[in-house]
CSV table of C-alpha atoms in Angstrom, one decimal:
chain,number,residue,atom,x,y,z
A,22,MET,CA,-32.0,-104.0,-60.6
A,23,ALA,CA,-30.9,-101.2,-59.1
A,24,ALA,CA,-33.4,-98.3,-58.2
A,25,ALA,CA,-33.6,-95.5,-60.2
A,26,GLY,CA,-31.7,-92.6,-58.6
A,27,ALA,CA,-33.2,-88.8,-57.9
A,28,PRO,CA,-32.6,-86.8,-60.2
A,29,ASP,CA,-29.2,-84.2,-60.3
A,30,GLY,CA,-30.0,-81.4,-57.7
A,31,MET,CA,-32.8,-83.0,-55.6
A,32,GLU,CA,-32.1,-84.7,-52.4
A,33,GLU,CA,-34.1,-87.8,-52.0
A,34,PRO,CA,-37.1,-87.5,-49.4
A,35,GLY,CA,-36.1,-88.6,-46.0
A,36,MET,CA,-32.4,-87.4,-46.2
A,37,ASP,CA,-33.3,-84.0,-44.0
A,38,THR,CA,-35.1,-86.0,-41.4
A,39,GLU,CA,-32.0,-88.5,-41.2
A,40,ALA,CA,-28.9,-85.8,-41.1
A,41,GLU,CA,-31.2,-83.8,-38.3
A,42,THR,CA,-31.7,-87.2,-36.3
A,43,VAL,CA,-27.8,-87.8,-36.7
A,44,ALA,CA,-26.9,-84.3,-35.6
A,45,ALA,CA,-29.4,-84.4,-32.9
A,46,GLU,CA,-27.9,-87.8,-31.7
A,47,ALA,CA,-24.3,-86.8,-32.2
A,48,PRO,CA,-22.8,-85.6,-28.6
A,49,ALA,CA,-21.6,-81.8,-28.6
A,50,ARG,CA,-18.1,-81.4,-29.2
A,51,PRO,CA,-16.5,-78.4,-27.0
A,52,LEU,CA,-15.5,-75.6,-29.1
A,53,ASN,CA,-11.8,-74.1,-28.2
A,54,CYS,CA,-11.1,-70.6,-28.0
A,55,VAL,CA,-10.8,-69.3,-31.2
A,56,GLU,CA,-14.2,-71.1,-32.4
A,57,ALA,CA,-16.0,-69.9,-29.3
A,58,GLU,CA,-15.0,-66.2,-30.2
A,59,THR,CA,-15.7,-66.4,-33.9
A,60,ALA,CA,-19.0,-67.6,-32.8
A,61,ALA,CA,-19.6,-64.6,-30.4
A,62,GLY,CA,-18.6,-62.3,-33.0
A,63,ALA,CA,-21.1,-63.5,-35.5
A,64,ALA,CA,-23.9,-63.8,-33.2
A,65,ALA,CA,-23.2,-60.2,-32.3
A,66,GLU,CA,-22.9,-59.1,-36.3
A,67,ASP,CA,-26.6,-60.6,-36.7
A,68,SER,CA,-28.2,-59.0,-33.6
A,69,CYS,CA,-26.6,-55.7,-35.1
A,70,ALA,CA,-28.1,-56.3,-38.5
A,71,ALA,CA,-31.3,-57.2,-37.2
A,72,ARG,CA,-31.7,-54.0,-34.8
A,73,GLY,CA,-29.5,-51.5,-36.9
A,74,VAL,CA,-26.0,-50.4,-35.3
A,75,LEU,CA,-26.2,-48.1,-32.8
A,76,GLN,CA,-23.0,-45.9,-32.6
A,77,PRO,CA,-22.2,-44.8,-29.0
A,78,ALA,CA,-21.9,-41.1,-28.2
A,79,PRO,CA,-18.3,-39.9,-27.8
A,80,ALA,CA,-17.5,-39.2,-24.5
A,81,GLN,CA,-16.7,-35.6,-23.3
A,82,PRO,CA,-13.5,-35.2,-22.0
A,83,PRO,CA,-13.2,-34.3,-18.2
A,84,GLY,CA,-12.7,-30.4,-18.0
A,85,ASP,CA,-14.4,-29.9,-21.5
A,86,PRO,CA,-15.8,-26.2,-20.9
A,87,ALA,CA,-19.0,-27.2,-23.2
A,88,ALA,CA,-19.6,-29.9,-20.4
A,89,GLN,CA,-19.3,-27.4,-17.6
A,90,ALA,CA,-21.5,-24.3,-16.5
A,91,SER,CA,-19.0,-21.4,-16.6
A,92,VAL,CA,-19.6,-18.3,-13.8
A,93,SER,CA,-17.6,-15.4,-14.4
A,94,ASN,CA,-15.3,-13.6,-11.5
A,95,GLY,CA,-17.9,-11.5,-9.4
A,96,GLU,CA,-21.3,-12.3,-11.5
A,97,ASP,CA,-24.0,-13.7,-9.8
A,98,ALA,CA,-24.8,-17.3,-11.4
A,99,GLY,CA,-28.0,-17.0,-13.3
A,100,GLY,CA,-28.7,-13.8,-12.1
A,101,GLY,CA,-26.8,-11.7,-14.3
A,102,ALA,CA,-27.9,-13.2,-17.8
A,103,GLY,CA,-29.8,-10.3,-19.8
A,104,ARG,CA,-29.2,-7.8,-17.3
A,105,GLU,CA,-26.7,-4.6,-17.5
A,106,LEU,CA,-23.9,-5.0,-15.5
A,107,VAL,CA,-21.5,-2.6,-14.2
A,108,ASP,CA,-17.4,-3.2,-13.2
A,109,LEU,CA,-17.4,-2.0,-9.3
A,110,LYS,CA,-14.3,-2.2,-7.1
A,111,ILE,CA,-15.2,-3.0,-3.6
A,112,ILE,CA,-12.6,-1.9,-1.0
A,113,TRP,CA,-13.0,-3.4,2.5
A,114,ASN,CA,-10.0,-3.6,5.0
A,115,LYS,CA,-7.4,-2.5,2.5
A,116,THR,CA,-8.3,-5.1,-0.3
A,117,LYS,CA,-9.8,-4.6,-3.3
A,118,HIS,CA,-12.5,-6.6,-5.0
A,119,ASP,CA,-13.3,-6.5,-8.7
A,120,VAL,CA,-16.8,-7.5,-9.1
A,121,LYS,CA,-19.6,-7.1,-11.9
A,122,PHE,CA,-22.9,-6.3,-10.5
A,123,PRO,CA,-26.4,-5.6,-12.1
A,124,LEU,CA,-26.9,-2.0,-12.4
A,125,ASP,CA,-30.6,-2.4,-11.3
A,126,SER,CA,-29.6,-4.0,-8.2
A,127,THR,CA,-30.3,-2.2,-4.8
A,128,GLY,CA,-28.0,-1.0,-2.2
A,129,SER,CA,-29.5,-3.7,0.1
A,130,GLU,CA,-28.6,-6.1,-2.5
A,131,LEU,CA,-25.2,-5.3,-2.9
A,132,LYS,CA,-24.8,-5.5,1.0
A,133,GLN,CA,-25.5,-9.1,0.4
A,134,LYS,CA,-23.2,-9.4,-2.4
A,135,ILE,CA,-20.4,-7.4,-0.1
A,136,HIS,CA,-21.2,-10.2,2.7
A,137,SER,CA,-20.9,-13.2,0.3
A,138,ILE,CA,-17.7,-11.6,-0.7
A,139,THR,CA,-16.1,-10.4,2.7
A,140,GLY,CA,-18.3,-12.3,5.3
A,141,LEU,CA,-19.2,-8.9,6.9
A,142,PRO,CA,-23.1,-9.0,7.7
A,143,PRO,CA,-25.0,-6.4,5.9
A,144,ALA,CA,-26.0,-5.0,9.3
A,145,MET,CA,-22.6,-4.4,10.1
A,146,GLN,CA,-21.6,-2.9,6.6
A,147,LYS,CA,-21.3,1.0,6.0
A,148,VAL,CA,-21.2,1.1,2.2
A,149,MET,CA,-20.2,4.4,0.5
A,150,TYR,CA,-20.2,5.8,-2.9
A,151,LYS,CA,-20.2,10.0,-2.9
A,152,GLY,CA,-22.3,9.6,0.6
A,153,LEU,CA,-23.8,6.4,2.2
A,154,VAL,CA,-25.2,4.2,-0.2
A,155,PRO,CA,-29.1,3.8,0.3
A,156,GLU,CA,-30.5,0.3,0.7
A,157,ASP,CA,-33.8,1.0,-1.1
A,158,LYS,CA,-32.4,2.8,-4.4
A,159,THR,CA,-30.4,1.0,-7.2
A,160,LEU,CA,-27.2,1.6,-8.5
A,161,ARG,CA,-28.8,3.2,-11.9
A,162,GLU,CA,-30.6,5.6,-9.4
A,163,ILE,CA,-27.5,7.0,-7.7
A,164,LYS,CA,-25.9,6.9,-11.0
A,165,VAL,CA,-23.0,4.3,-10.5
A,166,THR,CA,-20.6,4.2,-13.4
A,167,SER,CA,-18.6,1.7,-14.4
A,168,GLY,CA,-15.5,1.7,-12.8
A,169,ALA,CA,-16.7,3.2,-9.4
A,170,LYS,CA,-15.0,2.4,-6.4
A,171,ILE,CA,-17.3,1.2,-3.3
A,172,MET,CA,-15.6,1.9,0.2
A,173,VAL,CA,-16.9,-0.4,2.6
A,174,VAL,CA,-16.5,0.0,6.5
A,175,GLY,CA,-17.3,-2.3,9.0
A,176,SER,CA,-16.1,-5.2,11.5
A,177,THR,CA,-17.3,-8.5,11.7
A,178,ILE,CA,-19.3,-9.9,14.5
A,179,ASN,CA,-16.6,-11.6,16.3
A,180,ASP,CA,-14.3,-8.1,15.8
A,181,VAL,CA,-16.9,-6.4,17.5
A,182,LEU,CA,-17.7,-8.8,20.5
A,183,ALA,CA,-13.7,-8.8,20.9
A,184,VAL,CA,-13.1,-5.4,21.7
A,185,ASN,CA,-14.8,-2.3,24.1
A,186,THR,CA,-16.8,0.0,22.4
A,187,PRO,CA,-15.3,3.5,23.7
A,188,LYS,CA,-16.8,5.7,20.9
A,189,ASP,CA,-20.2,4.4,22.2
A,190,ALA,CA,-19.2,5.2,25.8
A,191,ALA,CA,-17.7,8.8,24.5
A,192,GLN,CA,-21.1,9.6,22.9
A,193,GLN,CA,-23.0,8.5,25.7
A,194,ASP,CA,-21.1,10.9,28.1
A,195,ALA,CA,-21.0,13.9,25.9
A,196,LYS,CA,-24.8,13.8,25.7
A,197,ALA,CA,-25.4,13.7,29.4
A,198,GLU,CA,-23.0,16.7,29.6
A,199,GLU,CA,-25.0,18.4,27.0
A,200,ASN,CA,-28.1,17.7,28.7
A,201,LYS,CA,-26.9,19.4,32.0
A,202,LYS,CA,-25.3,22.7,30.0
A,203,GLU,CA,-27.5,25.5,28.6
A,204,PRO,CA,-27.7,25.6,24.7
A,205,LEU,CA,-24.1,25.5,23.1
A,206,CYS,CA,-25.0,28.5,20.9
A,207,ARG,CA,-25.4,30.9,24.0
A,208,GLN,CA,-21.9,29.9,25.6
A,209,LYS,CA,-19.6,32.9,25.2
A,210,GLN,CA,-17.0,31.0,23.3
A,211,HIS,CA,-19.4,30.4,20.4
A,212,ARG,CA,-21.4,33.9,21.0
A,213,LYS,CA,-18.2,35.6,19.7
A,214,VAL,CA,-18.0,33.8,16.2
A,215,LEU,CA,-22.1,33.2,16.0
A,216,ASP,CA,-22.2,37.1,16.4
A,217,LYS,CA,-20.2,37.3,13.1
A,218,GLY,CA,-23.5,36.7,11.3
A,219,LYS,CA,-24.1,33.9,8.7
A,220,PRO,CA,-21.1,34.1,6.0
A,221,GLU,CA,-22.0,35.7,3.1
A,222,ASP,CA,-21.1,32.4,0.9
A,223,VAL,CA,-22.7,30.0,3.0
A,224,MET,CA,-24.0,27.1,1.4
A,225,PRO,CA,-27.6,27.3,1.0
A,226,SER,CA,-30.0,24.9,3.5
A,227,VAL,CA,-32.9,23.1,3.4
A,228,LYS,CA,-35.0,22.8,6.8
A,229,GLY,CA,-36.3,19.7,7.7
A,230,ALA,CA,-34.6,17.8,5.1
A,231,GLN,CA,-31.9,15.0,4.9
A,232,GLU,CA,-29.5,14.9,2.2
A,233,ARG,CA,-26.5,13.0,1.1
A,234,LEU,CA,-23.2,14.1,1.2
A,235,PRO,CA,-22.7,16.4,-1.8
A,236,THR,CA,-20.0,15.5,-4.5
A,237,VAL,CA,-18.0,19.0,-3.5
A,238,PRO,CA,-16.4,20.1,-0.4
A,239,LEU,CA,-18.8,21.9,2.2
A,240,SER,CA,-17.5,25.7,2.3
A,241,GLY,CA,-18.6,28.9,3.8
A,242,MET,CA,-18.5,28.2,7.2
A,243,TYR,CA,-16.6,29.4,10.2
A,244,ASN,CA,-14.1,27.8,12.7
A,245,LYS,CA,-13.8,28.6,16.6
A,246,SER,CA,-11.5,31.2,15.4
A,247,GLY,CA,-14.2,33.0,13.1
A,248,GLY,CA,-11.9,32.1,9.7
A,249,LYS,CA,-13.4,30.2,7.1
A,250,VAL,CA,-13.0,26.5,6.9
A,251,ARG,CA,-14.1,24.0,4.5
A,252,LEU,CA,-15.2,20.3,5.1
A,253,THR,CA,-13.8,17.4,2.3
A,254,PHE,CA,-15.1,13.8,2.8
A,255,LYS,CA,-12.3,11.5,1.2
A,256,LEU,CA,-14.1,8.4,1.3
A,257,GLU,CA,-11.4,6.4,-0.6
A,258,GLN,CA,-9.0,6.9,2.1
A,259,ASP,CA,-11.6,7.0,4.6
A,260,GLN,CA,-10.5,10.5,6.0
A,261,LEU,CA,-12.0,14.0,6.7
A,262,TRP,CA,-9.9,17.0,5.6
A,263,ILE,CA,-10.5,20.2,7.2
A,264,GLY,CA,-9.3,23.1,5.4
A,265,THR,CA,-8.3,26.5,6.4
A,266,LYS,CA,-6.5,29.2,4.4
A,267,GLU,CA,-3.6,28.4,6.2
A,268,ARG,CA,-3.6,24.7,5.9
A,269,THR,CA,-5.5,21.3,5.7
A,270,GLU,CA,-5.6,18.9,8.2
A,271,LYS,CA,-6.1,15.1,6.9
A,272,LEU,CA,-7.7,13.0,9.9
A,273,PRO,CA,-8.7,9.2,9.5
A,274,MET,CA,-12.4,9.0,10.2
A,275,GLY,CA,-11.4,6.2,13.0
A,276,SER,CA,-9.7,8.8,15.0
A,277,ILE,CA,-12.8,11.0,15.5
A,278,LYS,CA,-14.1,9.8,18.4
A,279,ASN,CA,-17.4,11.6,18.4
A,280,VAL,CA,-19.5,14.1,16.3
A,281,VAL,CA,-21.9,16.7,18.1
A,282,SER,CA,-24.2,19.1,16.8
A,283,GLU,CA,-27.1,21.9,18.0
A,284,PRO,CA,-29.2,24.1,15.7
A,285,ILE,CA,-28.5,27.8,16.0
A,286,GLU,CA,-31.2,29.7,17.6
A,287,GLY,CA,-32.9,32.0,15.2
A,288,HIS,CA,-31.3,30.2,12.3
A,289,GLU,CA,-32.8,26.3,12.9
A,290,ASP,CA,-31.5,25.5,9.3
A,291,TYR,CA,-28.0,25.7,10.3
A,292,HIS,CA,-26.2,23.9,13.0
A,293,MET,CA,-22.8,24.5,14.9
A,294,MET,CA,-20.9,21.3,14.7
A,295,ALA,CA,-18.2,20.0,16.9
A,296,PHE,CA,-15.7,16.8,15.8
A,297,GLN,CA,-13.9,15.3,19.0
A,298,LEU,CA,-10.2,14.4,18.0
A,299,GLY,CA,-9.0,13.5,21.4
A,300,PRO,CA,-10.6,11.9,24.8
A,301,THR,CA,-12.0,15.0,26.1
A,302,GLU,CA,-13.9,18.3,25.3
A,303,ALA,CA,-10.9,20.3,24.8
A,304,SER,CA,-10.4,18.5,21.6
A,305,TYR,CA,-13.5,19.4,19.9
A,306,TYR,CA,-13.0,21.2,16.7
A,307,TRP,CA,-16.1,23.8,16.2
A,308,VAL,CA,-17.5,24.5,12.6
A,309,TYR,CA,-20.4,26.8,12.3
A,310,TRP,CA,-23.2,27.4,10.0
A,311,VAL,CA,-23.4,23.8,8.6
A,312,PRO,CA,-26.5,23.4,6.6
A,313,THR,CA,-29.0,21.6,8.3
A,314,GLN,CA,-30.0,18.7,5.5
A,315,TYR,CA,-26.2,17.2,6.0
A,316,VAL,CA,-25.8,16.9,9.6
A,317,ASP,CA,-27.1,13.3,9.6
A,318,ALA,CA,-25.2,12.5,6.8
A,319,ILE,CA,-21.8,13.6,8.2
A,320,LYS,CA,-22.5,11.7,11.5
A,321,ASP,CA,-23.1,8.8,9.5
A,322,THR,CA,-20.2,9.0,7.4
A,323,VAL,CA,-17.8,10.0,10.2
A,324,LEU,CA,-19.1,7.6,13.2
A,325,GLY,CA,-21.2,5.0,11.1
A,326,LYS,CA,-24.8,3.7,11.5
A,327,TRP,CA,-24.3,0.5,13.2
A,328,GLN,CA,-26.9,-2.2,14.3
A,329,TYR,CA,-26.3,-5.3,16.5
A,330,PHE,CA,-27.8,-8.5,16.5
């Protein structure tokens, strides 16, 4: 008599054990390519389901502006943020450079910026905006406005080393000659002008002071013939204009070989000054009753204040 079978839906005892034994003893069959890919995909899905699917961040395309720091033309990287900037036109060697620069930066910092643009060392720069720009004052203090033109005069170290310096030699020769002679104001050629006395419209003087050039021409002075003369410094053209009633001479500052001056005896707050336009003293253009506070500024503007390494 046959043994009673297990109820429907229930497995007989020992069936799992036998199936597992058969599966373990059966040799593994190599999977074909389709089966292998299916199995790998299923394993990956199970892994993602267990951990949660992580979406990769979309890669930003090369050159995306959001992925690269932008530096505007002429601004110091990281230095202009939060600072008031002013638009400047820096002119050197007949080339214009448009620059944005912090208004509260000093003249010394401006020279460093010019160095980065032109390669001209700060010590070799003559930077002018209504006269020489002082290194210790800010652009705001000297009232630089947006769109201002900053004139830069100077030569690179290689240029200086490659040429002779006849202007320096001329200055030394002139000083040596001055030491041998009597005071200029006592010489006959000058006495005839000085004896006329101080011009009625002469500009006020400040003895013992040094000031930058005024924004207006220097006027109320005499030339060697006793006629009225005015000096206008055209920094943008790097020219000195010498004007009289008859005409105006426009002289490139680079053509002026030397500038000499001497206080007028009895009126030491005024000077007599000469611009050397040629190789000898015969080319001196004399101007009388120059206010003493402007003497150094005139020399620095025309000749420059150079420092050599």
